[in-house]
XYZ file of C-alpha atoms in Angstrom:
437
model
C 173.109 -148.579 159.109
C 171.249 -147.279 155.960
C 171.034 -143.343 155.255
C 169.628 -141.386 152.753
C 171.689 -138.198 152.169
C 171.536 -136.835 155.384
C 168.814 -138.277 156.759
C 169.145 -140.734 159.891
C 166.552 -143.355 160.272
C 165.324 -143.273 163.885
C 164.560 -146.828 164.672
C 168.567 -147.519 163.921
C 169.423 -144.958 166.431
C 166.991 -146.280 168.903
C 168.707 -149.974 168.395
C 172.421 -148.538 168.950
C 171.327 -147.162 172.596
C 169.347 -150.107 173.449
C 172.261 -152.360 172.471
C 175.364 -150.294 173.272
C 175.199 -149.057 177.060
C 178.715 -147.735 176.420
C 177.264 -145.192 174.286
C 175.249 -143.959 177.003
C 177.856 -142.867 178.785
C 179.073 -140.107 175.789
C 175.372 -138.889 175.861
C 175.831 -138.563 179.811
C 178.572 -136.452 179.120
C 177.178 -134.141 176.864
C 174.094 -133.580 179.595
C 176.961 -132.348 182.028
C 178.782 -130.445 179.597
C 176.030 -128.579 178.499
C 175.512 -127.305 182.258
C 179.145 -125.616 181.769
C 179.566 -122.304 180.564
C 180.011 -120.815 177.072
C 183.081 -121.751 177.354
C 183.199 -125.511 176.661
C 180.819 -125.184 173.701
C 183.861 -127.083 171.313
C 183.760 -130.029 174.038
C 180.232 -130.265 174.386
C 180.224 -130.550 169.968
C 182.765 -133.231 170.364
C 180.939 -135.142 172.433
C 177.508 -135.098 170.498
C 180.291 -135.692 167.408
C 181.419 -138.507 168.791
C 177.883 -139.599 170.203
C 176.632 -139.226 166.083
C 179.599 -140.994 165.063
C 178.870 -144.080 167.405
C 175.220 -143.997 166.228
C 176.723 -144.670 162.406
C 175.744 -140.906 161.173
C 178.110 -140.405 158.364
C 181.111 -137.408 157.989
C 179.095 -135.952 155.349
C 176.139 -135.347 157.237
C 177.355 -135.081 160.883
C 177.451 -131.076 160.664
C 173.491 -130.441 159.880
C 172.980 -133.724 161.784
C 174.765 -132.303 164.846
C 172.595 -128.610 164.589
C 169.593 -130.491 163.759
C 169.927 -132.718 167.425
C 171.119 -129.779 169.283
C 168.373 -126.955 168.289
C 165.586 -129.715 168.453
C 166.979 -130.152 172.119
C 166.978 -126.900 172.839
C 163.669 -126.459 171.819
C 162.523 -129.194 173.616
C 164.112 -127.998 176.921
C 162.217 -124.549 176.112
C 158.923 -126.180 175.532
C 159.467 -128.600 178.816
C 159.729 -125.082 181.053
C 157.300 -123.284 179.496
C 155.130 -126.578 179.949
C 156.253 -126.663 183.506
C 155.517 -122.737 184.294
C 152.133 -122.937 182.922
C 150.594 -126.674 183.989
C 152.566 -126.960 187.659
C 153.879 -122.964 188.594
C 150.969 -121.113 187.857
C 148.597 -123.152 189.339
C 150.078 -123.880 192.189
C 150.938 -119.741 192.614
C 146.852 -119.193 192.025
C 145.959 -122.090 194.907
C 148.345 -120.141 197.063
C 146.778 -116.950 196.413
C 143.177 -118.230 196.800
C 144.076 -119.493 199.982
C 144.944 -116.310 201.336
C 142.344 -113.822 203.108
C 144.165 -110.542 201.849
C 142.936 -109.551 197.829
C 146.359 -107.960 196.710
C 147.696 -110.731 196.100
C 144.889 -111.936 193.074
C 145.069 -108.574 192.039
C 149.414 -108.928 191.630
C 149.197 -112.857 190.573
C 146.475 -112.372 187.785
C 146.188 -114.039 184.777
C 147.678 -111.320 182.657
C 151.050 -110.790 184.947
C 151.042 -114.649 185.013
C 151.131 -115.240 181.598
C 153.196 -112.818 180.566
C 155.883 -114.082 182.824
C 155.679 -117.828 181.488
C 156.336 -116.336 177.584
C 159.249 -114.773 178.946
C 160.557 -118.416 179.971
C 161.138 -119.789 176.327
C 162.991 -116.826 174.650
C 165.676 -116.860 177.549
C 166.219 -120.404 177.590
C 167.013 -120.042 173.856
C 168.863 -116.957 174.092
C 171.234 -118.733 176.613
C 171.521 -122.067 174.821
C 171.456 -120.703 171.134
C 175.416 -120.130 171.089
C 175.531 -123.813 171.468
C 173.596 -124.716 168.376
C 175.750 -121.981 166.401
C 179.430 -121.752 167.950
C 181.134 -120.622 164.328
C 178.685 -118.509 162.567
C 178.538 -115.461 165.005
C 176.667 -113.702 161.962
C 173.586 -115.708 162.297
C 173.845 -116.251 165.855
C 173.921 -112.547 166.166
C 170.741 -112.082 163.967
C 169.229 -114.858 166.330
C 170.042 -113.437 169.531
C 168.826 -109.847 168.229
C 165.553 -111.184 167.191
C 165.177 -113.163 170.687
C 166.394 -110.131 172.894
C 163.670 -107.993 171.002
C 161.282 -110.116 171.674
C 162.167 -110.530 175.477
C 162.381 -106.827 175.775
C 159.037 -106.601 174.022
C 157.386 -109.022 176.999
C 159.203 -107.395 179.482
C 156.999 -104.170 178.855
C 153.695 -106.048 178.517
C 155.132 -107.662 181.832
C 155.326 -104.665 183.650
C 152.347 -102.716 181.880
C 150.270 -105.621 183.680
C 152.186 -105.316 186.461
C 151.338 -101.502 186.671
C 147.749 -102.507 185.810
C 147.517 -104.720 189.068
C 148.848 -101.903 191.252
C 146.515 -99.258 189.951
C 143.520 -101.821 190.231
C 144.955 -102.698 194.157
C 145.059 -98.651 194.827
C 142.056 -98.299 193.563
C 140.242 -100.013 196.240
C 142.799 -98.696 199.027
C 140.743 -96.742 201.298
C 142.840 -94.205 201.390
C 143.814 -93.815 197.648
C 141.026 -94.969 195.616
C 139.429 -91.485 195.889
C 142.995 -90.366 194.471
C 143.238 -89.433 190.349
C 146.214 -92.318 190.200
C 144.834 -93.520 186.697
C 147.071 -90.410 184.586
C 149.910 -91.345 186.998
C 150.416 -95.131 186.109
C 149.406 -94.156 182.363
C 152.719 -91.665 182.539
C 154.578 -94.345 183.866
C 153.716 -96.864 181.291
C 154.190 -94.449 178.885
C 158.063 -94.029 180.082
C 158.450 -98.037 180.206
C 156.924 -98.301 176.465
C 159.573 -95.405 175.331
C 162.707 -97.256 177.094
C 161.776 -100.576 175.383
C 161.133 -99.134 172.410
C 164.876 -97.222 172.542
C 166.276 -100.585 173.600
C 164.672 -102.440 170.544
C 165.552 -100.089 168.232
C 169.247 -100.115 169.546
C 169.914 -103.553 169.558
C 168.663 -103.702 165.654
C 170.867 -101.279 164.592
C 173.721 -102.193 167.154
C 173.865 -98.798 168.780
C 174.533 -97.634 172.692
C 171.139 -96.484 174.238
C 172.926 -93.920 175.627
C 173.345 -92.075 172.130
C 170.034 -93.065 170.826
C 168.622 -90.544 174.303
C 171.738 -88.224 173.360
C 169.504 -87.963 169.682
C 166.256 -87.720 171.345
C 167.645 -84.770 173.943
C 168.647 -82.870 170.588
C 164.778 -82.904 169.205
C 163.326 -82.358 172.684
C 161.661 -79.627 171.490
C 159.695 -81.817 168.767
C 158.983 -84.083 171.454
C 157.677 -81.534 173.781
C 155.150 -80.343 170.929
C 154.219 -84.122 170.267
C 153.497 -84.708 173.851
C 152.460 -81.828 174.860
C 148.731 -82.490 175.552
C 150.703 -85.516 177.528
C 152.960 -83.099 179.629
C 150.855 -81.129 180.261
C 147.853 -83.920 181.676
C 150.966 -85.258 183.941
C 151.802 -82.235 185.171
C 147.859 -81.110 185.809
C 147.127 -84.842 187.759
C 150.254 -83.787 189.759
C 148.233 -81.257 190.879
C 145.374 -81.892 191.051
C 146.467 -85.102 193.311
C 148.715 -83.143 195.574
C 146.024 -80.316 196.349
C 143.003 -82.988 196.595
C 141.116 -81.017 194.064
C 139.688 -83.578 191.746
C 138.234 -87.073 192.879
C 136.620 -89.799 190.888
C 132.983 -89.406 192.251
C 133.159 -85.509 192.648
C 129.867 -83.822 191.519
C 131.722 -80.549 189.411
C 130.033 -77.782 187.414
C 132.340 -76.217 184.938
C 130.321 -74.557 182.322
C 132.840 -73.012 180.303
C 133.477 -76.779 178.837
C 129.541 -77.965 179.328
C 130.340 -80.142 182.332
C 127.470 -80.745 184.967
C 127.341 -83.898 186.966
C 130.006 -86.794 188.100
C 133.413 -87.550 187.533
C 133.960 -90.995 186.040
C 137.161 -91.180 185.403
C 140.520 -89.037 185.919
C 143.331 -90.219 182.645
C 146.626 -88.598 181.723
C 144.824 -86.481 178.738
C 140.998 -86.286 179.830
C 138.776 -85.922 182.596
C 135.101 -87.378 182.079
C 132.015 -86.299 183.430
C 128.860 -87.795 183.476
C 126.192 -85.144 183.371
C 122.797 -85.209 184.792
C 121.255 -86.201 181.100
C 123.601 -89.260 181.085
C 125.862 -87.568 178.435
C 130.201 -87.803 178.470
C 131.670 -84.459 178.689
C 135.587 -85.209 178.259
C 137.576 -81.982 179.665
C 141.541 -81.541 179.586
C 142.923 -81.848 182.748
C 145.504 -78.771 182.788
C 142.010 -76.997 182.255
C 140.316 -77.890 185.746
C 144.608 -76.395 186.909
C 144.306 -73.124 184.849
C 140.555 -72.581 184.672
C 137.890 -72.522 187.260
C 135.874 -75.090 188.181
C 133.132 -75.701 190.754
C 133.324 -78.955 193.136
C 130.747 -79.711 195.210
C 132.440 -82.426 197.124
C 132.537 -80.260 200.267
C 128.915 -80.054 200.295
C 128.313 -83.912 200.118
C 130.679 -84.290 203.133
C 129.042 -81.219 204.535
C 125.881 -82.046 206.814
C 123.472 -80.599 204.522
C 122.519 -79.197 201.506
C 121.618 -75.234 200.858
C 118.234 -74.021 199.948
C 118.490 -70.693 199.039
C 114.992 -69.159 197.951
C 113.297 -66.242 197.574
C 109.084 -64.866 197.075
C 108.269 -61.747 196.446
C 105.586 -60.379 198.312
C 102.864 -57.804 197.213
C 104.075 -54.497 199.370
C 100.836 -53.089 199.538
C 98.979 -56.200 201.915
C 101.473 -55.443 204.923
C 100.123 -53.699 207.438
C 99.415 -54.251 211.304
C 98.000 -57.336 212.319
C 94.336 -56.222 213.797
C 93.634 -57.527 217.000
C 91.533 -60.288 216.172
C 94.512 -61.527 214.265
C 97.035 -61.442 217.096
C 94.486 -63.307 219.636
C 94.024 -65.751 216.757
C 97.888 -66.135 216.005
C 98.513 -66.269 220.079
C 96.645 -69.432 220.308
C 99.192 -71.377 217.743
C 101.643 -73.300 219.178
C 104.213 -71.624 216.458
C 103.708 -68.092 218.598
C 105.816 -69.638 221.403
C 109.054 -67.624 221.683
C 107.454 -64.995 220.123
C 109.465 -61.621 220.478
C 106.615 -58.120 220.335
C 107.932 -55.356 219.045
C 105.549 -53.085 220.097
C 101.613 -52.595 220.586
C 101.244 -53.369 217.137
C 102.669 -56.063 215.065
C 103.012 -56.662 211.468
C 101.423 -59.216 209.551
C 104.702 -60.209 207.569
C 107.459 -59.741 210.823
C 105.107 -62.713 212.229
C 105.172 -64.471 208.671
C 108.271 -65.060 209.092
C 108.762 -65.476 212.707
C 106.091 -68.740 211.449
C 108.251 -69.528 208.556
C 111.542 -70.220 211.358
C 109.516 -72.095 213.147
C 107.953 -74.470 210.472
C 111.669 -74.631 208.970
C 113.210 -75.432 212.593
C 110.336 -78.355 213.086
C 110.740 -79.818 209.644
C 112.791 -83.436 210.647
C 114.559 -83.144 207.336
C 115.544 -79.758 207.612
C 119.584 -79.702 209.373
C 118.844 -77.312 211.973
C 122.405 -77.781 213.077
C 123.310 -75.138 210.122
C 122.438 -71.727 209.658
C 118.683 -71.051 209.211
C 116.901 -67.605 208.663
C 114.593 -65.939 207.033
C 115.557 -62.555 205.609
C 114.152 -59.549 204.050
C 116.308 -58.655 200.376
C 116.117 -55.349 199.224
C 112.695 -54.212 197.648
C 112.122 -54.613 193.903
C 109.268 -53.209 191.163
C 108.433 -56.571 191.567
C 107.792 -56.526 195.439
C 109.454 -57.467 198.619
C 111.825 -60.272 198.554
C 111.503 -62.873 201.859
C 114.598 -65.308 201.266
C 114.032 -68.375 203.158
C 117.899 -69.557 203.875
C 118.367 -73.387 205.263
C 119.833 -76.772 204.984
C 118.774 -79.883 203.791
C 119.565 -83.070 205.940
C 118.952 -85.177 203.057
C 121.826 -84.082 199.944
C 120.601 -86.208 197.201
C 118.884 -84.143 194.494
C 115.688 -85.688 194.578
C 114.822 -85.727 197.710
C 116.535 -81.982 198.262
C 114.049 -81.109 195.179
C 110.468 -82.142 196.685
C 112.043 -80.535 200.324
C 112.274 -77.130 198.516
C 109.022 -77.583 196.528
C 106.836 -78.932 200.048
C 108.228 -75.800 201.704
C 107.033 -73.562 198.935
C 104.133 -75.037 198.834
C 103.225 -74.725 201.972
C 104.373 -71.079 201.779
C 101.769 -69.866 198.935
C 99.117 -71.872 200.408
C 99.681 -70.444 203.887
C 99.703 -66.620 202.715
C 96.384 -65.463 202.921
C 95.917 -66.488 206.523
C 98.523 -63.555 207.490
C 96.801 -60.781 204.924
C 99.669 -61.662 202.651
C 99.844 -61.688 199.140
C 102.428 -62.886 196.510
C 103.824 -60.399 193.879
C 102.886 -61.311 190.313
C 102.689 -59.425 186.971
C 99.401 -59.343 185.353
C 98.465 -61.828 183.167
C 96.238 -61.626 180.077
C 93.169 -62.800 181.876
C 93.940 -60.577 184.539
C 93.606 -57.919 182.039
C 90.585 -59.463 180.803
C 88.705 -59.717 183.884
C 89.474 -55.485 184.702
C 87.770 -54.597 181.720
C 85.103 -56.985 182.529
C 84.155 -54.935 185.059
């Protein structure tokens, strides 16, 4: 057979196991030897030695010949499993999920955890079989293996990152969690795998015990607790603010100290963000909704109404007794039933508001489940405060809005029939119309 340096013509190779079966059987024996351990690396090299020989590769050659065959098979086994992961495994893992009624299961076999998990197949299979290829140069087998096992480490976190990712999407739609701020939690956690790979990287590249790399880091804790501090602190804070239910994603807060009106979007380990009522992002810290006040009005969303709390001020000087032409035109309303006298004379605003309860307690989207009054405050310059107190059934803002503004409406426009009239500073053509006259 004809070489060239160290090349081996292929065809010639070919032709020696097509017309030497014997030969066959050596390369049979170096497919069971390489099953063995570490161990019988100098047998399974005498065998492919021997193998070379028979094909006519010369002495001069054989080494680089004999690394040359057995890295090119090892690659070759690495690209067949990684082949096999990704065109038969994963496929067949995804029809098994899709098959299934239950959604975990897409959410824990998606394409990132997948995928991640078939590039951690090749880097094994050559750290394993590497010491094969390179059984007397442990310097550059060493160098080899370092750069693999960084890179396998370096999966390994993107593995589980995606793995974490999966469980906080599956929470998230738990009934009984998703209204949990779990979103800072898995960040913390991810944070803590990130730091151990990255300790384990650096120690195997400068060939040092983990152990005294976290001795190291326990010496500058203090440094680390100022670097991470907005960190600590955000874990600590969504600790608490999980544990004591105070904070959901959805929660309508008011917290004006940091300009934050409207809904909670989402709950991270260093911010909490609001949407406010103008569609704007207010990002807060979340050891500030711990040490600060803050006002949540969850309650009243799971509450069965909404509180109107408003007050008119009425002109003191039109109330007075009801004449009696009045009181047989009021005792002819329907509204007068359940009417309480207090005397021989009534007043024109005690049966005001004795009208007001009774429009309030016949409104259908009024709760009249919850307290309802209406109140006398304590008399001002301005006139005499009547606070109408009640709850609407309806909690969304717009239609709480036009309840409030049909009630008042129908307030000011019912006034005058009870001799009442609403408090209100004079204007300038109030002013003008005086000296009119």
């Amino acid at each position: 057979m004809e070489e060239s340096g160290t090349k081996l013509h292929i065809p010639l190779v070919l032709k020696h196991f097509v017309l030497f079966p014997q030969k066959l059987s050596v390369c049979g024996r170096v497919c069971v030897s390489l099953r063995q351990t570490h161990g019988n690396m100098d047998t399974i090299n005498n065998d492919l030695t021997n193998l070379l020989k028979q094909m006519g590769v010369h002495q001069e050659s054989l080494g680089i010949t004999q690394r040359i065959v057995i890295i090119a098979g090892i690659l070759i086994i690495a690209f067949v499993a990684d082949y096999f992961c990704r065109k038969i495994v994963v496929p067949t893992i995804k029809k098994l999920t899709a098959r299934t009624q239950a959604t975990w299961d897409d959410y824990l076999f998606n394409d990132a955890v997948l995928d991640n998990m078939c590039h951690l197949i090749p880097p094994i299979i050559l750290y394993v079989l590497l010491p094969f290829a390179f059984p007397h140069e442990p310097v550059t087998l060493t160098f080899i293996l370092k750069l693999c096992w960084v890179y396998i480490t370096a999966v390994a976190m993107k593995l589980i990152c995606s793995f974490l990712t999966s469980l906080y999407t599956i929470s998230s739609e738990h009934e009984k969690l998703k209204n949990h701020p779990l979103k800072g939690v898995y960040q913390m956690i991810k944070l803590i795998v990130i730091c151990v790979g990255v300790i384990i990287i650096v120690s195997t590249l400068i060939d040092k015990d983990p152990v005294n790399i976290l001795t190291g880091l326990g010496a500058s804790a203090a440094i680390l607790m100022l670097v991470f501090k907005d960190t600590i602190m955000g874990l600590v804070a969504g600790v608490q603010l999980s544990a004591n239910d105070m904070l959901r994603p959805g929660d309508w807060i008011t917290m004006p100290k940091y300009g934050a009106d409207g809904t909670v979007i989402e709950v991270t380990l260093t911010t909490v963000k609001v949407r406010n009522w103008d569609n704007t992002i207010t990002t807060v810290p979340p050891y500030a909704l711990v040490s600060d006040s803050f006002q949540n009005w969850r309650g009243m969303r799971e509450s069965g109404g909404r509180r109107v709390k408003r007050s008119i001020n009425i002109d003191m000087n039109t109330v007075r007794f009801c004449t009696l032409e009045q009181m047989k035109k009021f005792e002819k309303q329907v509204w007068m039933s359940g009417f309480e006298k207090t005397g021989k004379e009534e007043v024109n605003l005690y049966v005001f508001r004795h009208y007001l309860e009774y429009y309030l307690r016949h409104n259908p989207r009024v709760n009249t489940d919850l307290i309802l009054m209406v109140r006398q405050l304590q008399p001002t310059p301005q006139g005499l405060p009547i606070e109408l107190y009640f709850f609407s059934a309806n909690k969304d803002w717009i239609p709480y809005e036009r309840l409030q503004a049909e009630v008042f409406d129908h307030l000011l426009a019912v006034l005058p029939e009870f001799g009442l009239r609403v408090f209100q500073i004079p204007s300038g053509l109030d002013v003008l119309s005086l000296s009119s006259h």
